[in-house]
mmCIF file of C-alpha atoms in Angstrom:
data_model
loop_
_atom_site.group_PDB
_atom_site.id
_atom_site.type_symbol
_atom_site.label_atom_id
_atom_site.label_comp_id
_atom_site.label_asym_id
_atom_site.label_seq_id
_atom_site.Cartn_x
_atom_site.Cartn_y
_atom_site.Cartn_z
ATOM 1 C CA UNK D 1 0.000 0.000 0.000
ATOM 2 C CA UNK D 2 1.851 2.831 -0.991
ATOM 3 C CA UNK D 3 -1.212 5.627 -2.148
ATOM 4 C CA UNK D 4 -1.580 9.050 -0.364
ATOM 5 C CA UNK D 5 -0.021 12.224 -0.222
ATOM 6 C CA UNK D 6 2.594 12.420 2.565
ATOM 7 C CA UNK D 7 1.324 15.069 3.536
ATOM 8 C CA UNK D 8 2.515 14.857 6.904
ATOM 9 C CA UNK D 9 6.535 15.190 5.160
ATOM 10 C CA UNK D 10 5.795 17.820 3.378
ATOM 11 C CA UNK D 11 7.579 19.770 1.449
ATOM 12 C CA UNK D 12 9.902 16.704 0.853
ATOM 13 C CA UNK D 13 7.016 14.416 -0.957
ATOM 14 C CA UNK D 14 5.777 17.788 -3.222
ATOM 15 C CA UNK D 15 7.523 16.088 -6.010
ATOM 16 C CA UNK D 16 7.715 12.174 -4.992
ATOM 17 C CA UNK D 17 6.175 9.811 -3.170
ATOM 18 C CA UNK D 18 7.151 8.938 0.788
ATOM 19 C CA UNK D 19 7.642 5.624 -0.248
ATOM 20 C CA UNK D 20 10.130 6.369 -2.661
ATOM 21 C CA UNK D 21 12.106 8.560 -0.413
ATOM 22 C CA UNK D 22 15.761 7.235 0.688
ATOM 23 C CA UNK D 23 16.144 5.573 3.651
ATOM 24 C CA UNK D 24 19.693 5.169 4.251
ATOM 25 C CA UNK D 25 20.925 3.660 0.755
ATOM 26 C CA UNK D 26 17.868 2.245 -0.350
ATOM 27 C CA UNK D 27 14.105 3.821 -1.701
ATOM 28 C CA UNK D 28 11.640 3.211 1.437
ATOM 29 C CA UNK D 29 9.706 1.045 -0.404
ATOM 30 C CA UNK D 30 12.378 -1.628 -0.687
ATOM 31 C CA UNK D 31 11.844 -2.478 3.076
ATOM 32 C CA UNK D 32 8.080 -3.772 3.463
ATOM 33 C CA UNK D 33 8.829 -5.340 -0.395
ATOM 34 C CA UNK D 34 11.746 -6.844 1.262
ATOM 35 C CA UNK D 35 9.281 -8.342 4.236
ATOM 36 C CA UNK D 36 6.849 -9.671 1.258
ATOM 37 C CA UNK D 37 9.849 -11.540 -0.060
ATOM 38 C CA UNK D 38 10.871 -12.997 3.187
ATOM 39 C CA UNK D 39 7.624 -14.599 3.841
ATOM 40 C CA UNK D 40 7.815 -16.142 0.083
ATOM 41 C CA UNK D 41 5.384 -13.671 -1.540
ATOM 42 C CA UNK D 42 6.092 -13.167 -5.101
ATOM 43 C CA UNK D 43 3.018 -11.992 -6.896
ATOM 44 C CA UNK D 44 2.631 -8.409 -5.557
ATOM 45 C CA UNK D 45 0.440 -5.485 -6.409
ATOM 46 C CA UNK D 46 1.347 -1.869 -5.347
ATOM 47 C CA UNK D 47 -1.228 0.437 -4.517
ATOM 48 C CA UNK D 48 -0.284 3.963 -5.648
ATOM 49 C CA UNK D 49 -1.130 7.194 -6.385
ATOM 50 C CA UNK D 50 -1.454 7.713 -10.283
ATOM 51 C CA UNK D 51 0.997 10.271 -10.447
ATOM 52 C CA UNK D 52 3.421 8.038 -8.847
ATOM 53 C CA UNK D 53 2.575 5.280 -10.534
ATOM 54 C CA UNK D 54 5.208 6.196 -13.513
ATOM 55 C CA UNK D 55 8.004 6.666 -10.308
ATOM 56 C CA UNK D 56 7.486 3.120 -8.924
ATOM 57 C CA UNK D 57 7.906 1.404 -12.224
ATOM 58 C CA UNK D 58 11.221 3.516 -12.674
ATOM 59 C CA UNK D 59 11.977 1.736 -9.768
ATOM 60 C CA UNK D 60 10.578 -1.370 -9.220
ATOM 61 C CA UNK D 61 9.940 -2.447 -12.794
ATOM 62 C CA UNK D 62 7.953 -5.363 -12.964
ATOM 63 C CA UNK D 63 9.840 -7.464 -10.379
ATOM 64 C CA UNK D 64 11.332 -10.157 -12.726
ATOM 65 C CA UNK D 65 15.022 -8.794 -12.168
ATOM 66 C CA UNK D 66 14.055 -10.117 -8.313
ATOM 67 C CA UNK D 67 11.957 -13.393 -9.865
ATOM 68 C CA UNK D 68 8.732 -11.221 -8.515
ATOM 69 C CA UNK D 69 5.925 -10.320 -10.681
ATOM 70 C CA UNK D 70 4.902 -6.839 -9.833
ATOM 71 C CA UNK D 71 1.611 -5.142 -11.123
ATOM 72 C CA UNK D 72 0.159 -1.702 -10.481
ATOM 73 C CA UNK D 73 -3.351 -0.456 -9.110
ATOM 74 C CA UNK D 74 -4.084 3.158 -9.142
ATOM 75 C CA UNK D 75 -5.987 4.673 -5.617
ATOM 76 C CA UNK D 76 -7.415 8.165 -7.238
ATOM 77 C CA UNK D 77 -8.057 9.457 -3.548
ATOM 78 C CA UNK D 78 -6.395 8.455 -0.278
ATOM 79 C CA UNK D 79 -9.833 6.402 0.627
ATOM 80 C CA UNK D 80 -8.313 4.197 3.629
ATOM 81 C CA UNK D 81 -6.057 1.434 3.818
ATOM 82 C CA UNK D 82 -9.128 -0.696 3.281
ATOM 83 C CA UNK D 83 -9.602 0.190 -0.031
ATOM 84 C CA UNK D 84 -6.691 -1.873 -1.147
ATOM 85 C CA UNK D 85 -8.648 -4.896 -1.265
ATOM 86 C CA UNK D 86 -11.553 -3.509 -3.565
ATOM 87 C CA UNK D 87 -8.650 -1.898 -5.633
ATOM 88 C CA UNK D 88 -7.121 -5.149 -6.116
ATOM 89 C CA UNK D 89 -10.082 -7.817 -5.576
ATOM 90 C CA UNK D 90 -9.980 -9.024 -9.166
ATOM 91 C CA UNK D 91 -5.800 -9.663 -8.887
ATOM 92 C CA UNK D 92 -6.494 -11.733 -5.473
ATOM 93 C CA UNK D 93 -9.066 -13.394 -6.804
ATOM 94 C CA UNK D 94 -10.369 -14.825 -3.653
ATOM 95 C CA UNK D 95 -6.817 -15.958 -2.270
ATOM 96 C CA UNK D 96 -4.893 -15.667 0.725
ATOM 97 C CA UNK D 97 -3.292 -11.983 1.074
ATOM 98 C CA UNK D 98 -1.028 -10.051 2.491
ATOM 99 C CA UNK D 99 -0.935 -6.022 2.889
ATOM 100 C CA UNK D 100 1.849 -4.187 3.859
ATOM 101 C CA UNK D 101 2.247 -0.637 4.235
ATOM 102 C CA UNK D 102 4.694 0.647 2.127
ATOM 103 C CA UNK D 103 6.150 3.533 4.659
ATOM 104 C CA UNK D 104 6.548 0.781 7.079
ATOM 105 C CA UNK D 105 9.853 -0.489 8.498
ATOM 106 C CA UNK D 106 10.755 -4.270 10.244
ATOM 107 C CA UNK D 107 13.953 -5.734 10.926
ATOM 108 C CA UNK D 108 15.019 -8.330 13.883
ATOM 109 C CA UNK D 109 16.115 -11.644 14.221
ATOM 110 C CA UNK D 110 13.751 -14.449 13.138
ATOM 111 C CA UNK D 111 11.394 -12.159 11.813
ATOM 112 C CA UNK D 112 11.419 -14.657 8.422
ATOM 113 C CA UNK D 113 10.178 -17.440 9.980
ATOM 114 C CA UNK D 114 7.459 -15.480 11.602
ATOM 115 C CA UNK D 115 6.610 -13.691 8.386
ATOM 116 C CA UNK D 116 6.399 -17.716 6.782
ATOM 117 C CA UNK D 117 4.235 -18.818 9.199
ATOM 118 C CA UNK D 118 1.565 -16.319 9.155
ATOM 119 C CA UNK D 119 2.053 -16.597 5.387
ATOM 120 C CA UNK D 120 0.323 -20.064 5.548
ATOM 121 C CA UNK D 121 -2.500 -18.962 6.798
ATOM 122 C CA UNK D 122 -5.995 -20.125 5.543
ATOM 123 C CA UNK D 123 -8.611 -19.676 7.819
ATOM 124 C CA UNK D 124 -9.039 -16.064 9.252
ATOM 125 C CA UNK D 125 -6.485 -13.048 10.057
ATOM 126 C CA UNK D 126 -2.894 -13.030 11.267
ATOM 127 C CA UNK D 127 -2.105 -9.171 12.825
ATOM 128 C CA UNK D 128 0.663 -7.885 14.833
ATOM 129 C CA UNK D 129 0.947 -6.323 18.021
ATOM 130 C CA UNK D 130 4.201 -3.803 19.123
ATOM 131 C CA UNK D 131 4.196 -1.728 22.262
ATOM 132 C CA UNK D 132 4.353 1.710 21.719
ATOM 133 C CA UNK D 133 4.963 5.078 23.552
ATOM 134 C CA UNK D 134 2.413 6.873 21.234
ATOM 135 C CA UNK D 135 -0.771 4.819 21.262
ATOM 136 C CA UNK D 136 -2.862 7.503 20.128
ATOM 137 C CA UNK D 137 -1.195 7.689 16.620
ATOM 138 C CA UNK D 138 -2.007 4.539 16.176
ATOM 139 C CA UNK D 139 -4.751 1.337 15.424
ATOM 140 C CA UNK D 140 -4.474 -0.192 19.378
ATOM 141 C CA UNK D 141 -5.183 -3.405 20.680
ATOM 142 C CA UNK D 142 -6.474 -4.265 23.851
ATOM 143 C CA UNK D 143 -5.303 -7.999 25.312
ATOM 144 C CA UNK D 144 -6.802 -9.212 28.440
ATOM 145 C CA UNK D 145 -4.540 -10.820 31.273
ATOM 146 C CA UNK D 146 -4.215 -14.060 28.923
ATOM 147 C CA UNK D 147 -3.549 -12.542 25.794
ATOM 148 C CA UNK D 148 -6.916 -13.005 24.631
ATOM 149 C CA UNK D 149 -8.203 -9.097 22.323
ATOM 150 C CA UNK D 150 -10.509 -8.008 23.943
ATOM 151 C CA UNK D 151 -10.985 -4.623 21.563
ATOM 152 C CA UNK D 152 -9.649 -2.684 18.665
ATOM 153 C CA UNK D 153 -9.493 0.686 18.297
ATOM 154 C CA UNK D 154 -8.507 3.101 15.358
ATOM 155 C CA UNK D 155 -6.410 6.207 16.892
ATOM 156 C CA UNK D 156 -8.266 6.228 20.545
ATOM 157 C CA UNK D 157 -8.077 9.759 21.782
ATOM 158 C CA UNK D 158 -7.814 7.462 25.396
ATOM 159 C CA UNK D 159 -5.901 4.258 24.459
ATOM 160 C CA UNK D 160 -6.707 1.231 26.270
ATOM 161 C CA UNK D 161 -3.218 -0.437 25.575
ATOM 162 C CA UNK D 162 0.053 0.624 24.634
ATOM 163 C CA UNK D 163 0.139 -2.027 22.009
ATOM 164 C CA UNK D 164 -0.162 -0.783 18.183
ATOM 165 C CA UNK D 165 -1.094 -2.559 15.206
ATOM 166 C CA UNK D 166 1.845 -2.681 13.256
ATOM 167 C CA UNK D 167 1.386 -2.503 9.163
ATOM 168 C CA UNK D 168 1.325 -5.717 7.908
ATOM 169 C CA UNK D 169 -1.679 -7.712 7.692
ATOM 170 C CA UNK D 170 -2.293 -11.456 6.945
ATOM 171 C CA UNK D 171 -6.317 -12.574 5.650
ATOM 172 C CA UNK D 172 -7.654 -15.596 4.176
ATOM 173 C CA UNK D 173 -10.355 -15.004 1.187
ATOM 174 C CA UNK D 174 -12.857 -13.639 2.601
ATOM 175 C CA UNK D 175 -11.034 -10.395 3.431
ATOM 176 C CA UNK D 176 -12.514 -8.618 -0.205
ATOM 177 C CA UNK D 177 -16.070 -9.560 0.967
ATOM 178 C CA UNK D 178 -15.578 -8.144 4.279
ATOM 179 C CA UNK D 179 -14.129 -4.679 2.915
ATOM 180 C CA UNK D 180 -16.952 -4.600 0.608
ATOM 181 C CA UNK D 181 -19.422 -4.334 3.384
ATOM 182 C CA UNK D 182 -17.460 -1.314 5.529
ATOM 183 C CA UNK D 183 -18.651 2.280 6.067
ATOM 184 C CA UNK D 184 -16.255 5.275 5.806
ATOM 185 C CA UNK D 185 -15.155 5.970 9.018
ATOM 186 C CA UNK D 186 -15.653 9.490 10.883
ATOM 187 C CA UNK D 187 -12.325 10.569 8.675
ATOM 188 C CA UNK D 188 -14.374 9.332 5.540
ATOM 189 C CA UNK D 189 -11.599 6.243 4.748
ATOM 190 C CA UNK D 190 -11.979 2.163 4.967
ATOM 191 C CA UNK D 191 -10.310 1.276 7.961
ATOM 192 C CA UNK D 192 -8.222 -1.681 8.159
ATOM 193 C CA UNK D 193 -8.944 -1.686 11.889
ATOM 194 C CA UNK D 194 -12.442 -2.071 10.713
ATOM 195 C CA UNK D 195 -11.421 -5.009 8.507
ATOM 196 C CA UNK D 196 -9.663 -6.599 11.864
ATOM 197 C CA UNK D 197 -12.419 -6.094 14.064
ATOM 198 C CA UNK D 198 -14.598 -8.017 11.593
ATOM 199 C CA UNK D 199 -12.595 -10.949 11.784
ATOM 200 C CA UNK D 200 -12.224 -10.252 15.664
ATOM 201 C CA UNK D 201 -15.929 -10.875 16.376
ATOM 202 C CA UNK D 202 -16.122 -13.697 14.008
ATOM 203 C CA UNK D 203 -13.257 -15.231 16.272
ATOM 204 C CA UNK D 204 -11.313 -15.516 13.903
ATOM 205 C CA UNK D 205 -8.630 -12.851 14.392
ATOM 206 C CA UNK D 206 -4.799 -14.216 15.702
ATOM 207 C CA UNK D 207 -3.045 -11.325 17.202
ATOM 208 C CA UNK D 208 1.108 -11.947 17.754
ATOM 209 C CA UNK D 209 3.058 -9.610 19.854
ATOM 210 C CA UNK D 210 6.216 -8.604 18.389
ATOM 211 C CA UNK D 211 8.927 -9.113 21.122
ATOM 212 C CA UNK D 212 12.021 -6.505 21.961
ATOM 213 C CA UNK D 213 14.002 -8.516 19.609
ATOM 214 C CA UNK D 214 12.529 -6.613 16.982
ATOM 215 C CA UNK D 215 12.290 -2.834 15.165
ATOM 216 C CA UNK D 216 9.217 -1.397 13.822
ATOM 217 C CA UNK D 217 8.664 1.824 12.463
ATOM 218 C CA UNK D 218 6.297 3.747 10.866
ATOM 219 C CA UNK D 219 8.324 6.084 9.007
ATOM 220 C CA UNK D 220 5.794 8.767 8.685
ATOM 221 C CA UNK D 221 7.707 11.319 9.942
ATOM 222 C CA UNK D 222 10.605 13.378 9.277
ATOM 223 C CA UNK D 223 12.410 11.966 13.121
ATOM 224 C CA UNK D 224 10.924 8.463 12.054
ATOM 225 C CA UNK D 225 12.905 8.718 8.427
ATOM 226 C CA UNK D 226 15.982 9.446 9.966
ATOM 227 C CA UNK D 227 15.788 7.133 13.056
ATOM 228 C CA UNK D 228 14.928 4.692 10.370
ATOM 229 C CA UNK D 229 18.225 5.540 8.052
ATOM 230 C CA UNK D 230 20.581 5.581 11.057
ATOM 231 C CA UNK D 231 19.445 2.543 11.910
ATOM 232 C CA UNK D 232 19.920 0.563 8.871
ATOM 233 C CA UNK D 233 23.317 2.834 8.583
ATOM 234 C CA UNK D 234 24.872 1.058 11.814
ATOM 235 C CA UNK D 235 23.489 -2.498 11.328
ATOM 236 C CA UNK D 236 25.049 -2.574 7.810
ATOM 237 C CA UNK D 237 28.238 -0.841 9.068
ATOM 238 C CA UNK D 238 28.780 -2.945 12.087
ATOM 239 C CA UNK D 239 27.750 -6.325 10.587
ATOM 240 C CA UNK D 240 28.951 -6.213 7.190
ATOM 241 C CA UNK D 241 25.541 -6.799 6.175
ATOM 242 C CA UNK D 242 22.721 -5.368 4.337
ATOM 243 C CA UNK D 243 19.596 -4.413 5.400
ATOM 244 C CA UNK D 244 16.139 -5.587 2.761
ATOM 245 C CA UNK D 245 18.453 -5.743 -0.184
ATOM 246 C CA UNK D 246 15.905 -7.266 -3.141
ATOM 247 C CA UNK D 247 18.742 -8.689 -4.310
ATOM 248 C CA UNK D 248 20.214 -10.786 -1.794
ATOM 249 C CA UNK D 249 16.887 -12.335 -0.520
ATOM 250 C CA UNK D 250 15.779 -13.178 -3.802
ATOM 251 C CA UNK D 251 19.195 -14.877 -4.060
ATOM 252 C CA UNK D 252 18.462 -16.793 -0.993
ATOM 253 C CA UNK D 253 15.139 -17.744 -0.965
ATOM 254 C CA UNK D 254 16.007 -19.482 -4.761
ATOM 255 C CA UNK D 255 13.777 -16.441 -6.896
ATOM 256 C CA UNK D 256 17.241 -15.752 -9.137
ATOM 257 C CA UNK D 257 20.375 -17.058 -9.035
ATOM 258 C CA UNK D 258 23.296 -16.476 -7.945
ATOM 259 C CA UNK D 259 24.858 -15.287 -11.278
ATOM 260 C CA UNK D 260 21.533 -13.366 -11.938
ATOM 261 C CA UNK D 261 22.537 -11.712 -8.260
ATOM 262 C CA UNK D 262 25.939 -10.653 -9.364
ATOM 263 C CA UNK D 263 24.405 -9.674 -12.463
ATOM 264 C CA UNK D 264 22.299 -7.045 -10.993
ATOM 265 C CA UNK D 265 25.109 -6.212 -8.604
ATOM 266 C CA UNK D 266 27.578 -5.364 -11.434
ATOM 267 C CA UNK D 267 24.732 -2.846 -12.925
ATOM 268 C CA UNK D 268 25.783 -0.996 -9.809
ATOM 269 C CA UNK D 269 29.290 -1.613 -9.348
ATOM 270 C CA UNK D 270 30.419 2.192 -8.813
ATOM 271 C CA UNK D 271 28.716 2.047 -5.506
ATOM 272 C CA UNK D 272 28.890 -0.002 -2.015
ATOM 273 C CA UNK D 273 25.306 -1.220 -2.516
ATOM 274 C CA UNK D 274 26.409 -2.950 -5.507
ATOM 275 C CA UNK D 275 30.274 -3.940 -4.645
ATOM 276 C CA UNK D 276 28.554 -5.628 -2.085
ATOM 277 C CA UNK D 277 26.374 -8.074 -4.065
ATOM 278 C CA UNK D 278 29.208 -8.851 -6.362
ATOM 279 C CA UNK D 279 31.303 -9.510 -3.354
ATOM 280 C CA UNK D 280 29.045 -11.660 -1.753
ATOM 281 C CA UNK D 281 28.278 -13.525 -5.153
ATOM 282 C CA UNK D 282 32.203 -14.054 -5.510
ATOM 283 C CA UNK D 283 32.466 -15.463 -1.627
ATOM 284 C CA UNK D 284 29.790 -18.187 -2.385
ATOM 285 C CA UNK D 285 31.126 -19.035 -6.037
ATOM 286 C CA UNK D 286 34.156 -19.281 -4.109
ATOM 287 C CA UNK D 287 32.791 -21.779 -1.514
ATOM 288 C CA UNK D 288 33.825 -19.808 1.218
ATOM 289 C CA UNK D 289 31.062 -19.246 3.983
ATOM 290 C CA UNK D 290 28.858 -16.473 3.563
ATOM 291 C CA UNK D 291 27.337 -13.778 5.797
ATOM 292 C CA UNK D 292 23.920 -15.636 7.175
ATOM 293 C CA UNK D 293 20.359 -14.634 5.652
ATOM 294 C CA UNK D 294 18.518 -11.824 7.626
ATOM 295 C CA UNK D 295 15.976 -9.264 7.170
#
């Protein structure tokens, strides 16, 4: 999901969209893609703006070079997160989904396997939960004292947790039915909280905290882009690793291989980003053990 305006970063996004801005050495919107990828997603439909539309396929293309197939689906008006799934109800075609939101930022250890898991899922919704100093900014979730949710709420004035929703969002068919059916909210948008609480009173709603292990953002604001960039600038500089690199995860979860990796990586061979694909290419051609998959 990558529509809207930014509004909220302006004047930066007057003449691009947030989701293309840079976060450390990579375009914004190669994180959440990145997440997609790790959970074995590879048909994927961005939601944009159609001005931007023309910007994301400069970028993106239309995902082969990653082994992805990548369409676009043009939101005229920022109608809510909801909208997504009438946007795109003829490309899911009564499938399994995800949605991510494309200004949206994970990284932590074992995050893949979690990502996997929920993208099995068949039978109702798969959310997350992440505990948050700013409830009120956010979609919250109430837990009683066994982890059962007890309530959602979108942006509470008086939260009733400190536990947010975080942006990525796991249904089973029936989720296009169930947006077809919801009333703008007081802001005039489909909310996605409405979508969860749905599948909350139908039971069918698993909520999974998201432990201190790992980082979520929502980079919606000028301190949460740069918090964001410095971030990913002292994992990659300490580790030696990057941080959502297309590349490298298609590589690894067996979407290209590895010559089509060093391929790509050579196409960018007057910077670090891609000196460090070939590198990594040569290391493994070389038999010599390589740095270990991540987010």
């Amino acid at each position: 999901m990558a529509g809207g305006y930014g509004t909220r970063l302006h004047p930066i996004t007057l003449a691009t969209s947030k989701q293309l801005l840079p976060v450390y050495d990579k375009p914004l919107i190669y994180y959440p893609l990145s997440m997609l990828m790790l959970a074995g997603l590879r048909e994927i439909a961005v939601v944009c703006t159609p001005l931007s539309q023309p910007q994301f396929e400069a970028v993106l293309g239309d995902g082969r070079k990653w082994g992805l197939e990548i369409v676009y689906v043009a939101q005229a008006e920022p109608r809510g997160v909801a909208e997504a799934f009438l946007l795109c109800a003829d490309y899911i075609a009564g499938d399994s989904v995800c949605l991510i939101l494309g200004d949206n930022f994970f990284y932590g250890h074992g995050l893949p396997e979690v990502l996997q898991e929920a993208a099995s899922l068949k039978e109702g919704a798969q959310v997350f939960a992440y505990p948050v100093a700013n409830p009120s900014e956010f979609g919250v979730v109430e837990f009683d004292g066994t982890g059962r949710v007890l309530s959602l709420e979108e942006k509470p004035s008086r939260p009733r947790s400190h536990h947010a929703v975080t942006g990525i969002y796991f249904y089973d068919g029936q989720v296009c039915a169930i947006a077809r059916e919801l009333k703008p909210s007081g802001r005039g948008e489909l909310e996605i909280t409405d979508v969860n609480r749905t599948y909350l009173e139908r039971d069918e709603l698993r909520v999974t905290e998201l432990g201190r292990g790992v980082a979520w953002l929502d980079t919606g604001t000028h301190d949460s882009l740069l918090e964001a960039s410095r971030l990913v600038q002292m994992l990659q500089q300490r580790q030696g690793l990057m941080v959502s690199a297309p590349e490298e995860i298609a590589w690894r979860r067996g979407f290209i291989s590895l010559a089509q990796m060093k391929d790509l990586g050579q196409r960018m061979a007057g910077n670090a980003y891609g000196q460090y694909l070939v590198t990594l290419a040569e290391q493994v051609a070389r038999n010599q053990p390589s740095a270990p998959a991540d987010a």
